[in-house]
Coordinates of C-alpha atoms in Angstrom, one line a residue:
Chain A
X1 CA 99.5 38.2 94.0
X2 CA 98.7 35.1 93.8
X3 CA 95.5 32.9 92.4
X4 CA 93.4 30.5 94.3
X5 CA 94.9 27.6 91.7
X6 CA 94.7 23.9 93.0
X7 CA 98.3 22.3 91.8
X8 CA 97.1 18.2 90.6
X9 CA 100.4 16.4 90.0
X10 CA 99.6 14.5 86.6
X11 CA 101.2 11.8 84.2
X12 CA 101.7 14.2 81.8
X13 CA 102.5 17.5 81.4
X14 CA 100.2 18.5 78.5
X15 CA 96.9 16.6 79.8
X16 CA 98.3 18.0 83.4
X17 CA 97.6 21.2 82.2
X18 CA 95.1 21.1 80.5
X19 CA 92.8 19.2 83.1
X20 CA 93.9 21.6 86.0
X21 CA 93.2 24.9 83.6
X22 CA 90.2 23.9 82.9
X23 CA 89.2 22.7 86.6
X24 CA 90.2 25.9 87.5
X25 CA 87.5 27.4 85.3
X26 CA 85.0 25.5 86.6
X27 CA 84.8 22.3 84.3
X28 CA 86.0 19.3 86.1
X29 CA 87.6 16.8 83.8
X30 CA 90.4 14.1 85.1
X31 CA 93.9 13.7 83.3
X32 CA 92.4 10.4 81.5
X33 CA 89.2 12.1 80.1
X34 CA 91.3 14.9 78.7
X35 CA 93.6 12.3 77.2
X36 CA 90.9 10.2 75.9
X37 CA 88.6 12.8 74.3
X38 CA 92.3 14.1 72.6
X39 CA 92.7 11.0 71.3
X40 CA 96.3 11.0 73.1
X41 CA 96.9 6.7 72.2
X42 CA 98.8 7.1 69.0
X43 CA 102.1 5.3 67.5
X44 CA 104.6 6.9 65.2
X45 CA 107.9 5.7 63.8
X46 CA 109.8 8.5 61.8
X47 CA 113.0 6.9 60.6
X48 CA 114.3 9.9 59.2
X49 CA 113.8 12.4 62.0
X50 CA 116.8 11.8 64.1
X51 CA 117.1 12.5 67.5
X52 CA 120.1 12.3 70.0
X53 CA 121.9 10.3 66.9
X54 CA 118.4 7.8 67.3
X55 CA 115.3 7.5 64.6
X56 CA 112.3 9.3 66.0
X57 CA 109.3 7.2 67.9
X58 CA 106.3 8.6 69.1
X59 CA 103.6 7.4 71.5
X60 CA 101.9 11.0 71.2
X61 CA 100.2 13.1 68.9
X62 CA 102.1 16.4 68.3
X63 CA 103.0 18.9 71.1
X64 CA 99.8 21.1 71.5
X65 CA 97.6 18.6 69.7
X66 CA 95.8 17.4 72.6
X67 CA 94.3 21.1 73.9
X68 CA 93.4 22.0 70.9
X69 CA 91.3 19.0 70.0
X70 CA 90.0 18.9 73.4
X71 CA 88.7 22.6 73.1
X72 CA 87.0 21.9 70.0
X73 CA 85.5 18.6 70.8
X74 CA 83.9 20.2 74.6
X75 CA 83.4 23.2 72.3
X76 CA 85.6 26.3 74.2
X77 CA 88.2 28.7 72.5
X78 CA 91.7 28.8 73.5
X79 CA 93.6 32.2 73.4
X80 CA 97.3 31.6 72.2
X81 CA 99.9 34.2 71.6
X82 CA 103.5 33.9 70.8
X83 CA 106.2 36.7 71.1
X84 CA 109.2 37.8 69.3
X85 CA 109.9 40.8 72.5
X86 CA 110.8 38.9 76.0
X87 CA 109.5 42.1 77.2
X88 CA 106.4 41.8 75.8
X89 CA 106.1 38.3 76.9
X90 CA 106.6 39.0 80.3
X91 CA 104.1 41.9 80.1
X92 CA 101.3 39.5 78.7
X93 CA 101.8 37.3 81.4
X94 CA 101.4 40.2 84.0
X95 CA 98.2 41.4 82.2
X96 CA 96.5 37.9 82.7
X97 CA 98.0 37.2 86.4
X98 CA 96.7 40.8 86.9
X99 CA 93.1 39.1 85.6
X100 CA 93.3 36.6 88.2
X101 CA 93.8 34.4 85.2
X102 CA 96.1 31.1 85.6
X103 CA 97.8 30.8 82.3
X104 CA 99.4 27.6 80.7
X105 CA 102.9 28.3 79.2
X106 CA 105.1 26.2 77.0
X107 CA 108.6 26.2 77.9
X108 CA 112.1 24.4 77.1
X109 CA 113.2 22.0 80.1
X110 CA 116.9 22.6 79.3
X111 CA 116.9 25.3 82.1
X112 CA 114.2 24.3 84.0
X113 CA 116.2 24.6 87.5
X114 CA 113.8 22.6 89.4
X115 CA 114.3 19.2 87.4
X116 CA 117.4 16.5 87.9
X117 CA 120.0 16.4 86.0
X118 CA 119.4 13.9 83.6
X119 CA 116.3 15.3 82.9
X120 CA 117.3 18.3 81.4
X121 CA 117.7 18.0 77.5
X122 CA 117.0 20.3 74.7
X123 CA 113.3 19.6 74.9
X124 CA 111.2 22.5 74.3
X125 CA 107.5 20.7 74.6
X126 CA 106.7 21.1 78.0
X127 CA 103.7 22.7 79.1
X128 CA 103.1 24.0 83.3
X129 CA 100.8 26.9 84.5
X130 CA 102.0 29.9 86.2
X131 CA 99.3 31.1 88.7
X132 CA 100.7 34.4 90.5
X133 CA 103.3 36.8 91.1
X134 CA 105.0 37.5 94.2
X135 CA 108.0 39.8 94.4
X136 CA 110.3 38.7 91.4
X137 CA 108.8 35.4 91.6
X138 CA 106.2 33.9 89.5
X139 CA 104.7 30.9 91.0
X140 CA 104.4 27.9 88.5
X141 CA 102.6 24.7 88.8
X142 CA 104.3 22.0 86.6
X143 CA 102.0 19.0 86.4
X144 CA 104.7 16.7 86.9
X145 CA 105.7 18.0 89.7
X146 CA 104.4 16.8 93.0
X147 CA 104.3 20.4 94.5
X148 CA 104.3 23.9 93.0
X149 CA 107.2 25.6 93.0
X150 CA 109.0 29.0 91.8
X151 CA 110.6 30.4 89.1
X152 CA 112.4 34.2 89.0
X153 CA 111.5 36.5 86.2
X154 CA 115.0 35.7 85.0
X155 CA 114.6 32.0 85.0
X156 CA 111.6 31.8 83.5
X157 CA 112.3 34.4 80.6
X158 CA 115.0 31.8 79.4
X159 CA 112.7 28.8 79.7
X160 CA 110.3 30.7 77.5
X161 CA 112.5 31.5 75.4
X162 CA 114.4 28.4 74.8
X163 CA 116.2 27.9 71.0
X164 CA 116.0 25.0 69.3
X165 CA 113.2 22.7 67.2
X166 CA 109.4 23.6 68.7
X167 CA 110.9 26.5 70.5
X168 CA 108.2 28.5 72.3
X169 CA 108.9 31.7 71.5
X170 CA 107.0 32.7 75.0
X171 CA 103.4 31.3 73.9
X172 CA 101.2 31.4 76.4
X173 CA 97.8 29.9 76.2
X174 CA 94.2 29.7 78.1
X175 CA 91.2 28.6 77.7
X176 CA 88.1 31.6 77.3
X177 CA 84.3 31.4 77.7
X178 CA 83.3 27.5 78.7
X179 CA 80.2 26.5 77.3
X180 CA 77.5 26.1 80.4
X181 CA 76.2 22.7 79.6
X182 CA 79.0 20.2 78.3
X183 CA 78.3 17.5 75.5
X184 CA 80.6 15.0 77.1
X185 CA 79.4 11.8 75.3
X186 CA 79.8 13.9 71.8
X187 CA 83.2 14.7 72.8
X188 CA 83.9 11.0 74.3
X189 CA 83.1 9.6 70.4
X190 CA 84.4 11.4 68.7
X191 CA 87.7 11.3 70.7
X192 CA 87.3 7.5 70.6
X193 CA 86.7 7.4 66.5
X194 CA 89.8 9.3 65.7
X195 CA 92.2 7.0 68.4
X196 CA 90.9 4.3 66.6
X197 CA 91.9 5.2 63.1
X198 CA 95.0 6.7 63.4
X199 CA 95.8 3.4 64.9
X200 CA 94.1 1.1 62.4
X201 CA 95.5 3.9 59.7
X202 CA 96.8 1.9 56.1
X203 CA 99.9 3.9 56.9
X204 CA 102.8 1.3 57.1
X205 CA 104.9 4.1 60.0
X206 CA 101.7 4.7 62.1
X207 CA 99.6 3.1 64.6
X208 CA 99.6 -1.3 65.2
X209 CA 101.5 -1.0 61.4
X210 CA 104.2 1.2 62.4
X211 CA 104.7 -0.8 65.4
X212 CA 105.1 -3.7 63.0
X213 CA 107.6 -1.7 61.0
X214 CA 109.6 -1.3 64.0
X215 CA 109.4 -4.7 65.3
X216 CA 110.6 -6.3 61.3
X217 CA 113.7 -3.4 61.7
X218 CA 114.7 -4.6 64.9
X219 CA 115.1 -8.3 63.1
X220 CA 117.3 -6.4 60.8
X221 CA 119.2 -4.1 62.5
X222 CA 121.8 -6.4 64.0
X223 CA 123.6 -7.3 61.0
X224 CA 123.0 -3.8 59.5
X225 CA 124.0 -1.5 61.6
X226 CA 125.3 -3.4 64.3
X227 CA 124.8 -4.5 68.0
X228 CA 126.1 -1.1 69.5
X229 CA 123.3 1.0 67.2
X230 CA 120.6 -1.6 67.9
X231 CA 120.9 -1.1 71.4
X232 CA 121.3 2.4 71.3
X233 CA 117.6 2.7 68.9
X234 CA 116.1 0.2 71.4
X235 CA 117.0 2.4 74.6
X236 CA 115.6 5.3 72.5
X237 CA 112.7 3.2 72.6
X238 CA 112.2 2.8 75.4
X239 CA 113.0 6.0 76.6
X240 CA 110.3 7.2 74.3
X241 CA 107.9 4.6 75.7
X242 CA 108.2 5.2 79.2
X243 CA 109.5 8.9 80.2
X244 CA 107.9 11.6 81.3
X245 CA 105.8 13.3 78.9
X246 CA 105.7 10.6 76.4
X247 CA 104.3 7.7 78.2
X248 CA 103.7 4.5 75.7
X249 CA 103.0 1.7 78.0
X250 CA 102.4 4.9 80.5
X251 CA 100.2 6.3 78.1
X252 CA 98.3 3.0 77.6
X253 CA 97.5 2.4 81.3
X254 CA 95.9 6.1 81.1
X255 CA 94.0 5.2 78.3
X256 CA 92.6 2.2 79.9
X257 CA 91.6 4.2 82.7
X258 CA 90.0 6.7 80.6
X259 CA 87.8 4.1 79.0
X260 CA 86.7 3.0 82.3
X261 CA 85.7 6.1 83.0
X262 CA 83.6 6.4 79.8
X263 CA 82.3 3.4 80.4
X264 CA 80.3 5.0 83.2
X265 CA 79.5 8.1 81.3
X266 CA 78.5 6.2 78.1
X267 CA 76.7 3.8 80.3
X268 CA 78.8 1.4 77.9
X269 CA 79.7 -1.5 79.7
X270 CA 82.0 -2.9 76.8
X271 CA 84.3 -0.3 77.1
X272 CA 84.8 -1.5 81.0
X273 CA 85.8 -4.9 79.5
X274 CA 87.8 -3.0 76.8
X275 CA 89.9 -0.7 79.5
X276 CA 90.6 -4.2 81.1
X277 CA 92.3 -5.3 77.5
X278 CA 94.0 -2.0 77.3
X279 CA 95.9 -2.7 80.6
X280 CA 97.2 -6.2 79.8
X281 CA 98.2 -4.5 76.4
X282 CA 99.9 -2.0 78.5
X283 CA 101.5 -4.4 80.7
X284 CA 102.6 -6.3 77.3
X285 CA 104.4 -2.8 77.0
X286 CA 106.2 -2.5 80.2
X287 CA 107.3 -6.5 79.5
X288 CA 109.1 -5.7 76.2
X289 CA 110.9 -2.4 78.1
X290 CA 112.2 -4.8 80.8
X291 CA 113.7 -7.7 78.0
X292 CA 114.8 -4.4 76.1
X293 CA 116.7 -2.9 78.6
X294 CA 118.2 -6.4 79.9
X295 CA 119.5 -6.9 76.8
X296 CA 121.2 -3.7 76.3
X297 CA 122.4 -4.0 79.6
X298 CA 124.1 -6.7 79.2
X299 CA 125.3 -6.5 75.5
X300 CA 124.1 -9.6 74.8
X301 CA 125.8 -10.5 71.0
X302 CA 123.4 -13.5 69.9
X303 CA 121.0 -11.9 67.2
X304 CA 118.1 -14.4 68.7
X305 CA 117.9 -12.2 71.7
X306 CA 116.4 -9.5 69.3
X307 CA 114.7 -11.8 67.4
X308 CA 112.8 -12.3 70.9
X309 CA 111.9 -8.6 71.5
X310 CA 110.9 -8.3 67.6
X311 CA 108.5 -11.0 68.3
X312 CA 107.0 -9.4 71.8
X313 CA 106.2 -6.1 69.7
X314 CA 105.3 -7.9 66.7
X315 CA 102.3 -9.4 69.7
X316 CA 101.9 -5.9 70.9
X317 CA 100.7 -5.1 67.2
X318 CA 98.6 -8.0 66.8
X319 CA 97.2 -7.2 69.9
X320 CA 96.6 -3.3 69.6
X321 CA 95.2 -4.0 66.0
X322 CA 92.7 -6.1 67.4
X323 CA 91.9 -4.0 70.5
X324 CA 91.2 -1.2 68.0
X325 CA 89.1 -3.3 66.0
X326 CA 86.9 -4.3 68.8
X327 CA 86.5 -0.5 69.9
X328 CA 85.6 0.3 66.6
X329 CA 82.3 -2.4 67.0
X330 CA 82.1 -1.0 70.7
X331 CA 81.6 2.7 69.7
X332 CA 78.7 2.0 66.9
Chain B
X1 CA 99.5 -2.6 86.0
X2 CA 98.1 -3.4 89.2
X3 CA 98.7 -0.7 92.4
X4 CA 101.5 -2.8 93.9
X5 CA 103.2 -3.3 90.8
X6 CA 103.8 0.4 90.5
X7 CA 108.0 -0.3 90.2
X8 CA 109.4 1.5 92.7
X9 CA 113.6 1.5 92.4
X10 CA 115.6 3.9 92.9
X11 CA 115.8 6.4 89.7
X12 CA 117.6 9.8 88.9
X13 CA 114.0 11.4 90.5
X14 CA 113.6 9.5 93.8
X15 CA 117.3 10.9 94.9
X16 CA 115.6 14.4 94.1
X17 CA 112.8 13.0 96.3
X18 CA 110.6 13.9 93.3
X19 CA 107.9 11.0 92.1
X20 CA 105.7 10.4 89.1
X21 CA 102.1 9.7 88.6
X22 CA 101.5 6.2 86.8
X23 CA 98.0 5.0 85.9
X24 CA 97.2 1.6 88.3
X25 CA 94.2 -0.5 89.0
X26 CA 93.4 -1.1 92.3
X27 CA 91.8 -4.3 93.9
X28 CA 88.5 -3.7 92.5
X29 CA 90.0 -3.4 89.4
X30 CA 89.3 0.4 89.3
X31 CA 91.9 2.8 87.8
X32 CA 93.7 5.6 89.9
X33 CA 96.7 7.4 90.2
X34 CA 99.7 5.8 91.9
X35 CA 103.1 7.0 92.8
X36 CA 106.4 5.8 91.6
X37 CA 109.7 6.8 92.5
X38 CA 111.3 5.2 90.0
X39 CA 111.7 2.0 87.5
X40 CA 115.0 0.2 86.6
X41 CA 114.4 -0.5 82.9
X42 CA 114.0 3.4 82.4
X43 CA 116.6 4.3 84.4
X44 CA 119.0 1.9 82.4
X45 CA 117.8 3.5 79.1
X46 CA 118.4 7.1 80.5
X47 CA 121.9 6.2 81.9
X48 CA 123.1 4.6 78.7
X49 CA 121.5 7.5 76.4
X50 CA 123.8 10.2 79.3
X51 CA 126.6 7.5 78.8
X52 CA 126.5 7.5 74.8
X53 CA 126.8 11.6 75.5
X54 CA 129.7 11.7 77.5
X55 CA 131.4 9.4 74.9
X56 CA 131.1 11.8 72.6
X57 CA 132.4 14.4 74.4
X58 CA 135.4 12.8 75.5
X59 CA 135.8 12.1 71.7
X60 CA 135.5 16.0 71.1
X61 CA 137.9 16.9 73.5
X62 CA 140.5 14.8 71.7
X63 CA 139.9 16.0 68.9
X64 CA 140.2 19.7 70.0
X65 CA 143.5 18.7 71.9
X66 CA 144.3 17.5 68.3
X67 CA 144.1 20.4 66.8
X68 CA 140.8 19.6 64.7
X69 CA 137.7 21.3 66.8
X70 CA 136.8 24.6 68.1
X71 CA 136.3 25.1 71.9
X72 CA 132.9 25.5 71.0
X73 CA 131.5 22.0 70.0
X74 CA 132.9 21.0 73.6
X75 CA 130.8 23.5 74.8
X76 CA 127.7 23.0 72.6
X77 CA 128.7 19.0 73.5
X78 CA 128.7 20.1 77.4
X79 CA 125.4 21.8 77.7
X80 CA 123.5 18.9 75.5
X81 CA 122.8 21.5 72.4
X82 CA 123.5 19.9 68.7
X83 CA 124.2 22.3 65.9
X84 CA 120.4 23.3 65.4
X85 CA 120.0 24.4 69.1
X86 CA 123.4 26.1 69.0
X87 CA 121.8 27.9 66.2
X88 CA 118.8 29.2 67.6
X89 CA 121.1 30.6 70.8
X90 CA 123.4 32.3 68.8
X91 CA 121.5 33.4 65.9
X92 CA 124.1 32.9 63.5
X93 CA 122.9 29.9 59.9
X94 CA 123.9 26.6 60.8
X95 CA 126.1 26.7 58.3
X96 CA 128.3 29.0 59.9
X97 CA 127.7 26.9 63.6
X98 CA 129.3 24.1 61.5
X99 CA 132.6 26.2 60.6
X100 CA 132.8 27.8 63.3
X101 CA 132.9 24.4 64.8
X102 CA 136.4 24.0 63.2
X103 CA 140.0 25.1 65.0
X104 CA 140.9 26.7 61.9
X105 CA 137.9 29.1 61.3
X106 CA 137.5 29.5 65.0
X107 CA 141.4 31.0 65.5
X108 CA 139.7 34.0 62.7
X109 CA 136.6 34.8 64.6
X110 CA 136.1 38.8 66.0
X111 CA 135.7 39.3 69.3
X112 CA 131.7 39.9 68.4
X113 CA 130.8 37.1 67.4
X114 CA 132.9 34.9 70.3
X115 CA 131.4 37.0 72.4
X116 CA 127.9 35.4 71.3
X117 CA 129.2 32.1 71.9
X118 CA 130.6 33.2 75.5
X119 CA 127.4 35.2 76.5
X120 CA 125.1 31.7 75.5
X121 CA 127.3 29.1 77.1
X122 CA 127.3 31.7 80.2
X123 CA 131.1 31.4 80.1
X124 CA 134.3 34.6 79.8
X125 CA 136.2 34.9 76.7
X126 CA 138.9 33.4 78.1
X127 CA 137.4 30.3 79.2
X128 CA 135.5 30.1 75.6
X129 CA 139.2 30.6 74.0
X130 CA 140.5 28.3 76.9
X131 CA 138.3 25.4 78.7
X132 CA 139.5 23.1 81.1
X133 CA 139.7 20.0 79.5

């Protein structure tokens, strides 16, 4: 069986999902608006988390954050359910395709047969959509994806139930009973107010300060931990910045585009101006990848080189921290 | 990022012939989405991050040869897993991942539990005793 489900190839897997979900059910909302009404723009450095032998960076909120806030700010429930029993897992899933209901699904993309290589790590925060059933095959719609593809019962059991930290344990998730008329300038606000403050937040790891913090370690961590380390932290990075699923400069340009958008809606013409800011911010972004990756490309042993970086992302703060500033005034 | 700045180098996806959705503006200065099959600072970051990987398991194989490691951190190494994931897969503490990591403790280990270990790295007993390195 399979449901009448149009596939959108997004950005990003979460927003991906979420936008097409709720298309499906009859609310149409782009990948930018779901992004901007989550408040998806954030920055977080966790020194302490360590992952592939690299501190933690984070251009995202949490895994799971961004439905969730959308729901409550467009005012919708979300149905989520978790499973210990793969069986019962798989019977859940049935039930729903049996509903003619299109399901999101969080999965690990370790085993995720579809995808290259050198994309397949022990992540287990990916989010895609499975829309029917036929045979032994359930057929999935991964937002990153450019086409929908298929996955066996097999496959998919073990994707579900990947091992590991956020492991799914087979949740499965979906929107239920969409309010008829939709506050989207409430939900465009208030998404707007809590982008801003998490990153003006007087947190010295969060937001334009942690990006600060990160630019004053990168002065330091030459002679501390060495050029071999440094280069390893800044390709971590980058790779935060600019891969699927976690965007940073990515997830600026979507932000920008998602204030133009509200512009219209708001009938706001300073956020126009303000999406226009956003992108050279995000092309500030892409700019301190390309030095980044020169440099550990190369090896390069003179400590001004990082000196140079610190002081792009040390402009990248200054500039976010006034961006947010002026969005603050432009909301009011 | 303007529409034909969308970087478009060759990358890990475009030899799957997959490509990504970026966020561009277009001459009007209106936002859209754009395809890119690729973009050489990422790629570079990706390929040293897979490099810094095989490093390490090069290093563990040595080490087993040496007579310090357990056949099973060069497959946990192998399939990308650290000691947390193994964890989950098996369903044994991490402490006991960690010793079990060890030649010593491995040589003592029943057939039940290697039998875990085989059954998650989708591999025989004998190849779990004995890998190819």
């Amino acid at each position: 069986m399979k449901i009448n489900f149009e596939h959108n190839q997004s950005a990003h897997c979460e927003n991906g999902v979420v936008s097409n979900l709720l298309n499906y059910n009859g609310l149409k909302v782009s990948e930018p608006m779901v992004f901007g009404i989550a408040s998806g723009v954030f920055f977080i450095y966790i020194p302490f988390i360590k992952v592939n032998f690299a501190p933690a960076f984070s251009f995202r909120p949490v895994p799971g954050f961004i439905f969730s806030r959308v729901s409550k700010r467009l005012g919708f429930k979300i149905k989520r359910y978790k499973y210990k029993s793969t069986e019962k897992a798989q019977q859940a899933l049935d039930a729903e395709l049996a509903k003619n209901n299109p399901v999101g699904l969080q999965v690990g993309v370790y085993n995720l047969t579809y995808f290259p290589d050198e994309y397949r790590f022990h992540f287990n925060a990916h989010n895609l959509v499975v829309y029917g059933k036929v045979g032994d095959d359930y057929l999935i719609s991964d937002p990153v994806m450019p086409e929908v593809t298929t996955l066996s019962s097999k496959e998919l059991e073990k994707v579900r139930f990947a091992k590991g930290p956020f492991a799914p344990n087979g949740h499965i998730y979906y929107p239920t009973q969409l309010p008829s008329n939709i506050d989207l300038k409430k939900a465009i606000t208030k998404g707007i107010k809590q982008a801003y403050r998490h990153m003006l937040a007087p947190v010295p790891v969060v937001g334009y300060r942690g990006i600060r913090y990160v630019a004053k370690q990168i002065r330091k961590w030459p002679d501390k931990i060495g050029v071999k380390k440094t280069n390893h932290y800044l390709g971590q990075l980058v790779r935060m910045q600019e891969e699927i699923g976690t965007g940073g400069g990515g997830f600026r340009f979507i932000f920008a585009a998602f204030l133009q958008e509200a512009s219209v809606i708001m009938e706001n013409p300073r956020l126009a101006e303000l999406s226009k800011e956003m992108t050279v911010i995000g092309d500030q972004w892409r700019d301190f990848a390309i030095d980044a990756s020169r440099l550990y490309k190369n090896r390069s042993r003179e400590t001004d080189a990082y000196n140079k970086i610190a002081d792009k992302l040390d402009a990248i703060a200054l500039a976010e921290r006034a961006f947010f500033l002026d969005l603050k005034k432009a909301i009011k | 990022m303007k529409k034909e700045e969308v970087p478009q180098d060759e990358s890990s996806l475009s030899k799957a012939n997959i490509k990504e959705i970026v966020y561009a503006v277009d001459k009007d200065g209106k936002y859209g989405k754009a395809l890119s099959s690729g973009w050489e600072a990422k790629t570079i970051a990706l390929n040293k991050s897979l490099e810094l990987i095989e490093e390490q398991l090069q290093e563990t194989i040595h080490k087993i040869k040496q007579g310090e490691l357990s056949p099973i951190a060069y497959y946990m190494e192998l399939q990308r897993m650290d000691v947390v994931v193994l964890s989950g897969y098996v369903g044994f503490w991490q402490w006991k991942v960690k010793r079990h990591l060890k030649a010593k403790t491995f040589k003592k280990l029943s057939k039940k539990t290697l039998k875990k270990y085989a059954e998650t790295f989708e591999v025989s007993l004998e190849e779990l005793k004995n890998p190819k390195i």
